[in-house]
Amino acid sequence: MFAHRHHRLIASVHSVLRSDPSRVAPTEALPVISDALTVKILDLAMRIGEAMFTVGASAHDVTYAITSVTSAYHLSGVHVDVTYNSITASYHHGDEARPTTMLRVVRVASPDHAKLQRLQALLVDITGGLELDAARAQFRSIRRTPFLYRMPVVIVSQALLAAGVALMFNASLVIIGLSFLAALAAALVQAGLARLRVPSFFSQIAGAFVTTVVATVVAALGAAGIAPFVGIRPSIIVAAGIVLMLAGLTVVGAAQDAIDGFALTASGRILDLTMQTIGVVLGILIGLELARVLGFGMMSPIDPIPLGPLPAQLGGAAIVAIAVAVFNGAGLRIVAVSAALSLIAISTYSGLIALSFHAAAASAVAALLASFAGILVAHRLHVPSVAVTTAAIVPLVPGLAVFRGLLGLMDSDGSAESLLVGTTPLVLATTVGIGLAAGVSLGLYLGTPVRVTLSSVAKSRSRVRR
């Protein structure tokens, strides 16, 4: 009797510590969905994922959308692979069947945040029980939806962005108006090149060149004593144009993909970001060199131009954020949230600069707060977080530092000392850019689990009320 109890005790302890493979029932997922229905489900999921990726969603959001759609229609175990220009999804019925695999190529990424918002709403409906045929019909309707704003509105909003940047520097009405006109000319040139399907790299060169030419002409008129161009700072015109050229780049998307582990997609976006920036630099350098050859040089500002008083900074940042949201196709809700987050970002930056923080550190903290608040507010208001975060950090882009560095390089005599002095603003601009990317990344990283926790709490409360 004692030996039997002792044996049972040992067996109980053994079962607690180790599992017995012989007692695990062999199971296998049996295919319960036909091949035709599998293809329909995968096709809908892939099309939704492709559309989201095309209009600005991150690789993680695309992967989540595809797996959510397939799981909603009882197609579990789907493998999804997202790269910079393609999406692959595969589903395996069982050991005896061939897998069903689909591939879709993402041609061109063009932000359309209103369409992205509608696609996310469709995703919520699908996970809530929307029938497959109804979901397919609703997606076809969303896919045919044109861009929210007409081209003249987009071009004017791009010009308003430059005016907002000039306002942040507390520029005169003449400089604000000239910045608007220069950006308007650059936007018209880029729109014309886009119609001709010219690669965006050359479009960036052309836009930066046009802005630099306008600033050079203004500087020449001022040097000739022609009113009202005397005593104004044409470098602000180019700085505003640089912010415009860099406003549509995928800094937030690249940072988010890097955090989520999509190294290939993040690398592709970073390479695209680098090439677009190089295009801006080349356009400015070509414009400055042409002006120098013609005898219309532009004097490099000895000291960096500081931002204006806080009301000017707040007003300019709000204009910039609204303009970015509009030419990215955002609706009224996204525009309002973007403007509010830009005020948070620029206020934080100005406060830290007043406390003698380095510009890169101040930019990083401001971007962190804006992205953290953005991901929480976006979840609450059902708007894409990438939309509001992108618009909020654009006012912090160091356009003036880039231009001062390029002017310094053009004016250097080739000595090590002059090159060092000339490249110092470029180093500052690089560190600020890195700070913005790091701040956005950390804000997204910290905000995601908080958003999930808040969502879980909200669901628990709704269940208790029921």
Short mmCIF file of C-alpha atoms in Angstrom, two decimals:
data_model
loop_
_atom_site.label_atom_id
_atom_site.label_comp_id
_atom_site.label_asym_id
_atom_site.label_seq_id
_atom_site.Cartn_x
_atom_site.Cartn_y
_atom_site.Cartn_z
CA MET A 1 0.00 0.00 0.00
CA PHE A 2 2.81 2.36 0.97
CA ALA A 3 4.75 1.46 -2.18
CA HIS A 4 1.67 2.22 -4.32
CA ARG A 5 1.25 5.66 -2.73
CA HIS A 6 4.93 6.33 -3.11
CA HIS A 7 4.73 5.42 -6.79
CA ARG A 8 1.72 7.69 -7.30
CA LEU A 9 3.50 10.57 -5.57
CA ILE A 10 6.56 10.16 -7.79
CA ALA A 11 4.34 9.97 -10.86
CA SER A 12 2.51 13.15 -9.86
CA VAL A 13 5.76 15.05 -9.32
CA HIS A 14 7.07 13.71 -12.62
CA SER A 15 3.94 14.85 -14.45
CA VAL A 16 4.31 18.34 -12.98
CA LEU A 17 7.92 18.64 -14.09
CA ARG A 18 7.78 16.89 -17.46
CA SER A 19 5.23 16.16 -20.16
CA ASP A 20 4.65 12.68 -21.52
CA PRO A 21 4.82 12.66 -25.34
CA SER A 22 2.94 9.37 -25.50
CA ARG A 23 -0.14 10.99 -23.95
CA VAL A 24 -0.29 13.82 -26.48
CA ALA A 25 -2.90 12.99 -29.08
CA PRO A 26 -1.64 13.38 -32.65
CA THR A 27 -3.69 16.17 -34.21
CA GLU A 28 -3.77 17.65 -37.67
CA ALA A 29 -5.68 20.63 -39.04
CA LEU A 30 -8.13 19.30 -41.57
CA PRO A 31 -9.01 21.50 -44.55
CA VAL A 32 -12.59 22.75 -44.18
CA ILE A 33 -12.42 25.57 -46.72
CA SER A 34 -12.51 24.90 -50.45
CA ASP A 35 -9.74 26.00 -52.77
CA ALA A 36 -12.01 28.48 -54.53
CA LEU A 37 -13.02 30.13 -51.24
CA THR A 38 -9.39 30.18 -50.11
CA VAL A 39 -8.43 32.07 -53.24
CA LYS A 40 -11.22 34.61 -52.70
CA ILE A 41 -10.20 35.22 -49.08
CA LEU A 42 -6.50 35.53 -49.90
CA ASP A 43 -7.24 37.80 -52.85
CA LEU A 44 -9.26 40.21 -50.69
CA ALA A 45 -6.64 40.20 -47.93
CA MET A 46 -3.80 40.79 -50.39
CA ARG A 47 -5.61 43.61 -52.16
CA ILE A 48 -6.35 45.36 -48.86
CA GLY A 49 -2.73 44.94 -47.78
CA GLU A 50 -1.40 46.24 -51.10
CA ALA A 51 -3.72 49.25 -51.00
CA MET A 52 -2.67 50.09 -47.44
CA PHE A 53 1.03 49.76 -48.27
CA THR A 54 0.63 51.95 -51.35
CA VAL A 55 -1.00 54.82 -49.44
CA GLY A 56 1.51 54.93 -46.59
CA ALA A 57 0.94 52.11 -44.06
CA SER A 58 3.89 50.40 -42.39
CA ALA A 59 4.90 46.82 -43.15
CA HIS A 60 3.66 45.71 -39.73
CA ASP A 61 0.23 47.26 -40.31
CA VAL A 62 0.02 45.57 -43.70
CA THR A 63 0.96 42.18 -42.25
CA TYR A 64 -1.53 42.62 -39.44
CA ALA A 65 -4.28 43.62 -41.89
CA ILE A 66 -3.74 40.56 -44.10
CA THR A 67 -3.68 38.09 -41.21
CA SER A 68 -6.71 39.77 -39.61
CA VAL A 69 -8.75 39.43 -42.79
CA THR A 70 -7.81 35.78 -43.30
CA SER A 71 -8.46 34.94 -39.64
CA ALA A 72 -11.85 36.67 -39.77
CA TYR A 73 -12.88 34.25 -42.52
CA HIS A 74 -11.46 31.21 -40.66
CA LEU A 75 -8.29 30.91 -42.72
CA SER A 76 -5.66 30.50 -40.01
CA GLY A 77 -1.93 29.93 -40.35
CA VAL A 78 -1.39 32.25 -43.32
CA HIS A 79 2.24 33.22 -43.88
CA VAL A 80 2.79 36.83 -44.98
CA ASP A 81 6.03 38.35 -46.29
CA VAL A 82 6.24 42.10 -46.96
CA THR A 83 9.19 43.69 -48.73
CA TYR A 84 9.70 47.19 -50.05
CA ASN A 85 7.97 46.54 -53.38
CA SER A 86 6.07 43.25 -53.04
CA ILE A 87 3.71 41.33 -50.75
CA THR A 88 3.47 37.53 -50.61
CA ALA A 89 0.90 35.43 -48.75
CA SER A 90 0.73 31.64 -48.58
CA TYR A 91 -1.75 29.20 -47.05
CA HIS A 92 -1.18 25.45 -46.70
CA HIS A 93 -4.26 23.23 -46.42
CA GLY A 94 -2.37 20.20 -45.15
CA ASP A 95 0.50 17.83 -45.75
CA GLU A 96 -1.13 16.22 -48.77
CA ALA A 97 -2.19 19.44 -50.52
CA ARG A 98 -0.24 22.09 -52.33
CA PRO A 99 -0.04 25.53 -50.71
CA THR A 100 -2.00 28.43 -52.17
CA THR A 101 0.40 31.34 -52.69
CA MET A 102 -0.23 34.84 -54.00
CA LEU A 103 2.17 37.66 -54.88
CA ARG A 104 1.33 41.30 -55.46
CA VAL A 105 3.83 43.93 -56.56
CA VAL A 106 3.62 47.40 -55.00
CA ARG A 107 4.42 49.80 -57.82
CA VAL A 108 4.50 53.33 -56.41
CA ALA A 109 3.88 54.53 -52.87
CA SER A 110 1.90 57.78 -52.76
CA PRO A 111 0.43 58.88 -49.41
CA ASP A 112 -3.36 59.07 -49.30
CA HIS A 113 -4.29 59.17 -45.63
CA ALA A 114 -8.03 59.53 -46.18
CA LYS A 115 -8.06 56.28 -48.17
CA LEU A 116 -5.86 54.65 -45.51
CA GLN A 117 -8.40 55.67 -42.89
CA ARG A 118 -11.23 54.09 -44.90
CA LEU A 119 -9.22 50.90 -45.37
CA GLN A 120 -8.65 50.66 -41.63
CA ALA A 121 -12.37 51.17 -41.06
CA LEU A 122 -13.07 48.34 -43.52
CA LEU A 123 -10.66 46.15 -41.58
CA VAL A 124 -12.62 46.84 -38.38
CA ASP A 125 -15.87 45.90 -40.15
CA ILE A 126 -14.36 42.65 -41.44
CA THR A 127 -13.11 41.59 -38.02
CA GLY A 128 -16.55 42.51 -36.69
CA GLY A 129 -18.28 39.98 -38.93
CA LEU A 130 -18.78 41.59 -42.35
CA GLU A 131 -19.57 38.97 -45.00
CA LEU A 132 -16.93 38.20 -47.61
CA ASP A 133 -18.90 39.35 -50.66
CA ALA A 134 -19.92 42.57 -48.91
CA ALA A 135 -16.31 43.21 -47.92
CA ARG A 136 -15.14 42.66 -51.49
CA ALA A 137 -17.74 45.12 -52.78
CA GLN A 138 -16.85 47.69 -50.14
CA PHE A 139 -13.16 47.38 -50.98
CA ARG A 140 -13.82 47.92 -54.67
CA SER A 141 -15.66 51.12 -53.76
CA ILE A 142 -12.74 52.33 -51.63
CA ARG A 143 -10.21 51.46 -54.33
CA ARG A 144 -12.06 53.59 -56.89
CA THR A 145 -12.20 56.57 -54.54
CA PRO A 146 -10.20 59.45 -56.06
CA PHE A 147 -7.73 61.55 -54.13
CA LEU A 148 -9.57 63.76 -51.65
CA TYR A 149 -8.27 67.08 -53.03
CA ARG A 150 -7.82 68.36 -56.55
CA MET A 151 -4.35 69.16 -57.86
CA PRO A 152 -4.64 72.99 -57.47
CA VAL A 153 -5.46 72.51 -53.77
CA VAL A 154 -2.44 70.22 -53.33
CA ILE A 155 -0.10 72.68 -55.04
CA VAL A 156 -1.36 75.63 -53.01
CA SER A 157 -1.02 73.64 -49.78
CA GLN A 158 2.62 72.91 -50.68
CA ALA A 159 3.21 76.61 -51.15
CA LEU A 160 1.51 77.34 -47.83
CA LEU A 161 3.95 74.95 -46.16
CA ALA A 162 6.83 77.17 -47.24
CA ALA A 163 5.00 80.26 -45.99
CA GLY A 164 4.49 78.53 -42.64
CA VAL A 165 8.22 77.79 -42.38
CA ALA A 166 9.02 81.43 -43.08
CA LEU A 167 6.53 82.48 -40.41
CA MET A 168 8.30 80.25 -37.88
CA PHE A 169 11.42 82.38 -38.43
CA ASN A 170 9.32 85.52 -37.87
CA ALA A 171 10.10 86.64 -41.41
CA SER A 172 8.65 89.77 -42.94
CA LEU A 173 5.57 89.69 -45.12
CA VAL A 174 7.81 90.12 -48.18
CA ILE A 175 9.83 86.99 -47.32
CA ILE A 176 6.68 85.03 -46.50
CA GLY A 177 5.17 86.02 -49.84
CA LEU A 178 8.38 85.22 -51.74
CA SER A 179 8.66 81.85 -49.98
CA PHE A 180 5.08 81.12 -51.02
CA LEU A 181 5.78 82.07 -54.66
CA ALA A 182 9.05 80.11 -54.83
CA ALA A 183 7.42 77.00 -53.38
CA LEU A 184 4.46 77.46 -55.72
CA ALA A 185 6.81 77.52 -58.72
CA ALA A 186 8.67 74.44 -57.43
CA ALA A 187 5.40 72.58 -56.82
CA LEU A 188 4.16 73.39 -60.33
CA VAL A 189 7.41 72.12 -61.83
CA GLN A 190 7.25 68.92 -59.83
CA ALA A 191 3.60 68.38 -60.74
CA GLY A 192 4.46 68.79 -64.42
CA LEU A 193 7.34 66.32 -64.14
CA ALA A 194 5.08 63.85 -62.34
CA ARG A 195 2.65 63.99 -65.26
CA LEU A 196 5.56 63.11 -67.55
CA ARG A 197 6.45 60.20 -65.21
CA VAL A 198 9.89 61.60 -64.48
CA PRO A 199 11.53 59.76 -61.53
CA SER A 200 11.13 61.55 -58.23
CA PHE A 201 14.91 61.88 -57.84
CA PHE A 202 15.06 64.27 -60.81
CA SER A 203 11.86 65.94 -59.64
CA GLN A 204 13.56 66.74 -56.33
CA ILE A 205 16.53 68.23 -58.21
CA ALA A 206 14.22 70.40 -60.31
CA GLY A 207 12.18 71.63 -57.34
CA ALA A 208 15.24 72.54 -55.28
CA PHE A 209 16.82 74.23 -58.31
CA VAL A 210 13.76 76.43 -58.90
CA THR A 211 13.64 77.48 -55.25
CA THR A 212 17.35 78.32 -55.24
CA VAL A 213 17.04 80.36 -58.44
CA VAL A 214 14.22 82.44 -56.95
CA ALA A 215 16.26 83.07 -53.79
CA THR A 216 19.31 84.01 -55.86
CA VAL A 217 17.31 86.50 -57.93
CA VAL A 218 15.92 88.04 -54.74
CA ALA A 219 19.45 88.33 -53.34
CA ALA A 220 20.68 89.98 -56.55
CA LEU A 221 17.79 92.48 -56.53
CA GLY A 222 18.53 93.31 -52.92
CA ALA A 223 22.22 93.82 -53.66
CA ALA A 224 21.23 96.19 -56.48
CA GLY A 225 19.25 98.31 -54.01
CA ILE A 226 15.85 97.56 -55.51
CA ALA A 227 12.97 97.86 -53.05
CA PRO A 228 11.43 95.90 -51.39
CA PHE A 229 14.25 93.35 -51.63
CA VAL A 230 16.82 95.37 -49.68
CA GLY A 231 17.77 93.98 -46.27
CA ILE A 232 15.79 90.74 -46.51
CA ARG A 233 17.11 87.21 -45.89
CA PRO A 234 16.72 85.07 -49.04
CA SER A 235 18.20 82.05 -47.25
CA ILE A 236 14.82 81.60 -45.54
CA ILE A 237 13.26 81.08 -48.98
CA VAL A 238 15.59 78.19 -49.72
CA ALA A 239 15.17 76.78 -46.20
CA ALA A 240 11.40 76.75 -46.66
CA GLY A 241 11.84 75.03 -50.01
CA ILE A 242 14.07 72.37 -48.45
CA VAL A 243 11.43 71.61 -45.82
CA LEU A 244 8.88 71.32 -48.64
CA MET A 245 11.10 68.92 -50.62
CA LEU A 246 11.69 66.73 -47.57
CA ALA A 247 8.15 66.88 -46.15
CA GLY A 248 6.81 63.96 -48.16
CA LEU A 249 9.60 61.51 -47.29
CA THR A 250 8.96 58.30 -45.36
CA VAL A 251 10.88 59.02 -42.15
CA VAL A 252 8.08 57.76 -39.89
CA GLY A 253 7.39 54.69 -42.03
CA ALA A 254 11.06 53.76 -42.21
CA ALA A 255 11.50 54.14 -38.46
CA GLN A 256 8.39 52.09 -37.75
CA ASP A 257 9.49 49.28 -40.09
CA ALA A 258 12.93 49.21 -38.47
CA ILE A 259 11.38 48.88 -35.01
CA ASP A 260 9.00 46.14 -36.10
CA GLY A 261 11.81 44.05 -37.55
CA PHE A 262 11.09 44.53 -41.26
CA ALA A 263 14.72 45.20 -42.10
CA LEU A 264 14.39 44.86 -45.88
CA THR A 265 11.45 47.24 -46.10
CA ALA A 266 13.10 49.71 -43.72
CA SER A 267 16.32 49.57 -45.75
CA GLY A 268 14.41 50.26 -48.96
CA ARG A 269 12.63 53.23 -47.45
CA ILE A 270 15.82 54.60 -45.96
CA LEU A 271 17.56 54.28 -49.33
CA ASP A 272 14.66 56.09 -50.99
CA LEU A 273 14.84 58.78 -48.31
CA THR A 274 18.57 59.16 -48.90
CA MET A 275 18.19 59.44 -52.67
CA GLN A 276 15.44 62.06 -52.39
CA THR A 277 17.59 64.08 -50.00
CA ILE A 278 20.58 63.84 -52.34
CA GLY A 279 18.32 65.11 -55.11
CA VAL A 280 17.48 68.20 -53.05
CA VAL A 281 21.16 68.81 -52.31
CA LEU A 282 22.11 68.48 -55.98
CA GLY A 283 19.36 70.88 -57.04
CA ILE A 284 20.55 73.52 -54.59
CA LEU A 285 24.20 73.08 -55.54
CA ILE A 286 23.41 73.37 -59.26
CA GLY A 287 21.42 76.54 -58.62
CA LEU A 288 24.16 78.08 -56.49
CA GLU A 289 26.88 77.19 -58.99
CA LEU A 290 24.89 78.60 -61.90
CA ALA A 291 24.33 81.82 -59.96
CA ARG A 292 28.04 82.05 -59.16
CA VAL A 293 29.03 81.58 -62.80
CA LEU A 294 26.61 84.33 -63.81
CA GLY A 295 27.97 86.61 -61.10
CA PHE A 296 24.98 86.48 -58.76
CA GLY A 297 26.42 84.89 -55.65
CA MET A 298 24.57 84.60 -52.36
CA MET A 299 26.25 85.52 -49.10
CA SER A 300 26.30 82.79 -46.49
CA PRO A 301 24.75 83.89 -43.16
CA ILE A 302 27.49 84.08 -40.52
CA ASP A 303 25.24 83.04 -37.65
CA PRO A 304 22.25 80.67 -37.77
CA ILE A 305 18.91 82.42 -38.03
CA PRO A 306 16.94 81.73 -34.82
CA LEU A 307 13.27 80.90 -34.73
CA GLY A 308 10.90 83.73 -33.98
CA PRO A 309 8.86 84.31 -30.84
CA LEU A 310 6.65 81.46 -29.62
CA PRO A 311 3.39 82.77 -31.19
CA ALA A 312 5.10 82.89 -34.61
CA GLN A 313 6.49 79.40 -34.08
CA LEU A 314 3.10 78.01 -33.08
CA GLY A 315 1.31 79.66 -36.00
CA GLY A 316 3.93 78.59 -38.51
CA ALA A 317 4.07 75.01 -37.19
CA ALA A 318 0.28 74.70 -37.36
CA ILE A 319 0.28 75.96 -40.96
CA VAL A 320 3.04 73.51 -41.89
CA ALA A 321 1.26 70.55 -40.28
CA ILE A 322 -2.07 71.43 -41.90
CA ALA A 323 -0.40 71.82 -45.29
CA VAL A 324 1.37 68.45 -44.98
CA ALA A 325 -1.86 66.76 -43.96
CA VAL A 326 -3.74 68.28 -46.90
CA PHE A 327 -1.26 67.34 -49.63
CA ASN A 328 -1.13 63.84 -48.14
CA GLY A 329 -4.87 63.57 -48.67
CA ALA A 330 -5.97 63.73 -45.04
CA GLY A 331 -9.52 64.40 -43.94
CA LEU A 332 -10.64 67.10 -41.52
CA ARG A 333 -10.12 64.95 -38.41
CA ILE A 334 -6.53 64.08 -39.34
CA VAL A 335 -5.82 67.72 -40.21
CA ALA A 336 -7.02 68.90 -36.79
CA VAL A 337 -5.06 66.25 -34.89
CA SER A 338 -1.92 66.95 -36.93
CA ALA A 339 -2.12 70.66 -36.13
CA ALA A 340 -2.54 69.96 -32.41
CA LEU A 341 0.40 67.56 -32.32
CA SER A 342 2.60 70.03 -34.18
CA LEU A 343 1.93 72.57 -31.43
CA ILE A 344 3.06 69.99 -28.86
CA ALA A 345 6.21 69.28 -30.85
CA ILE A 346 7.26 72.87 -31.48
CA SER A 347 6.42 73.95 -27.91
CA THR A 348 8.55 71.13 -26.50
CA TYR A 349 11.40 71.96 -28.86
CA SER A 350 11.35 75.68 -28.02
CA GLY A 351 11.17 75.00 -24.29
CA LEU A 352 14.15 72.64 -24.40
CA ILE A 353 16.18 75.06 -26.54
CA ALA A 354 15.46 77.77 -23.96
CA LEU A 355 16.90 75.39 -21.36
CA SER A 356 20.12 75.15 -23.43
CA PHE A 357 19.43 71.67 -24.81
CA HIS A 358 21.23 70.71 -28.00
CA ALA A 359 19.05 71.06 -31.10
CA ALA A 360 19.28 67.32 -31.86
CA ALA A 361 18.27 66.35 -28.33
CA ALA A 362 15.42 68.87 -28.31
CA SER A 363 14.21 67.58 -31.68
CA ALA A 364 14.36 63.97 -30.46
CA VAL A 365 12.33 64.69 -27.33
CA ALA A 366 9.78 66.75 -29.26
CA ALA A 367 9.37 64.01 -31.87
CA LEU A 368 9.06 61.42 -29.09
CA LEU A 369 6.22 63.28 -27.38
CA ALA A 370 4.46 63.98 -30.67
CA SER A 371 4.65 60.36 -31.87
CA PHE A 372 3.68 58.97 -28.44
CA ALA A 373 0.66 61.25 -28.21
CA GLY A 374 -0.07 60.65 -31.88
CA ILE A 375 -0.35 56.88 -31.61
CA LEU A 376 -2.69 57.19 -28.60
CA VAL A 377 -4.88 59.90 -30.11
CA ALA A 378 -4.95 58.12 -33.47
CA HIS A 379 -6.29 54.96 -31.85
CA ARG A 380 -8.89 56.91 -29.92
CA LEU A 381 -10.12 58.89 -32.94
CA HIS A 382 -9.71 56.02 -35.44
CA VAL A 383 -7.19 57.80 -37.65
CA PRO A 384 -3.87 56.43 -38.99
CA SER A 385 -1.03 57.15 -36.55
CA VAL A 386 1.49 57.51 -39.39
CA ALA A 387 -0.61 60.34 -40.84
CA VAL A 388 -0.72 62.57 -37.78
CA THR A 389 2.86 61.81 -36.67
CA THR A 390 4.33 62.62 -40.09
CA ALA A 391 2.65 66.00 -40.25
CA ALA A 392 3.55 66.87 -36.66
CA ILE A 393 7.33 66.54 -37.02
CA VAL A 394 7.76 68.32 -40.37
CA PRO A 395 8.13 71.77 -38.71
CA LEU A 396 11.27 70.41 -36.99
CA VAL A 397 13.04 69.54 -40.27
CA PRO A 398 16.35 71.51 -40.28
CA GLY A 399 16.03 73.15 -43.69
CA LEU A 400 18.05 76.25 -42.83
CA ALA A 401 20.97 74.23 -41.43
CA VAL A 402 21.15 72.22 -44.66
CA PHE A 403 21.26 75.38 -46.76
CA ARG A 404 23.86 77.09 -44.55
CA GLY A 405 26.07 74.02 -44.84
CA LEU A 406 25.77 73.92 -48.63
CA LEU A 407 26.56 77.63 -48.87
CA GLY A 408 29.56 77.09 -46.63
CA LEU A 409 30.84 74.34 -48.90
CA MET A 410 30.40 76.54 -51.95
CA ASP A 411 32.27 79.43 -50.29
CA SER A 412 35.14 77.32 -48.91
CA ASP A 413 38.63 77.76 -50.36
CA GLY A 414 39.50 74.08 -50.09
CA SER A 415 41.43 74.33 -46.83
CA ALA A 416 40.66 71.99 -43.97
CA GLU A 417 39.55 74.87 -41.74
CA SER A 418 37.07 76.29 -44.24
CA LEU A 419 35.68 72.84 -45.04
CA LEU A 420 35.22 72.18 -41.33
CA VAL A 421 33.40 75.47 -40.87
CA GLY A 422 31.26 74.82 -43.94
CA THR A 423 30.26 71.28 -42.98
CA THR A 424 29.38 72.11 -39.35
CA PRO A 425 25.77 73.10 -40.22
CA LEU A 426 25.42 69.92 -42.30
CA VAL A 427 26.58 67.85 -39.33
CA LEU A 428 24.04 69.67 -37.18
CA ALA A 429 21.30 68.96 -39.74
CA THR A 430 22.28 65.28 -39.82
CA THR A 431 22.19 64.97 -36.04
CA VAL A 432 18.81 66.70 -35.92
CA GLY A 433 17.49 64.31 -38.58
CA ILE A 434 18.78 61.33 -36.60
CA GLY A 435 17.23 62.79 -33.47
CA LEU A 436 13.86 63.12 -35.19
CA ALA A 437 14.01 59.51 -36.43
CA ALA A 438 15.08 58.23 -33.01
CA GLY A 439 12.38 60.22 -31.22
CA VAL A 440 9.67 59.02 -33.57
CA SER A 441 10.87 55.42 -33.23
CA LEU A 442 10.94 55.52 -29.44
CA GLY A 443 7.54 57.21 -29.28
CA LEU A 444 6.00 54.52 -31.47
CA TYR A 445 7.75 51.81 -29.46
CA LEU A 446 6.48 53.18 -26.14
CA GLY A 447 3.04 54.09 -27.41
CA THR A 448 2.13 50.74 -28.96
CA PRO A 449 1.87 48.70 -25.71
CA VAL A 450 0.12 51.59 -23.96
CA ARG A 451 -2.39 51.72 -26.80
CA VAL A 452 -2.97 47.97 -26.55
CA THR A 453 -3.47 48.24 -22.78
CA LEU A 454 -5.95 51.09 -23.13
CA SER A 455 -7.83 49.12 -25.79
CA SER A 456 -8.04 46.10 -23.49
CA VAL A 457 -9.31 48.26 -20.62
CA ALA A 458 -11.94 49.82 -22.88
CA LYS A 459 -13.14 46.40 -24.03
CA SER A 460 -13.32 45.14 -20.44
CA ARG A 461 -15.40 48.13 -19.39
CA SER A 462 -17.77 47.66 -22.31
CA ARG A 463 -18.29 44.03 -21.32
CA VAL A 464 -19.00 44.99 -17.71
CA ARG A 465 -21.59 47.53 -18.81
CA ARG A 466 -23.34 44.88 -20.87
#
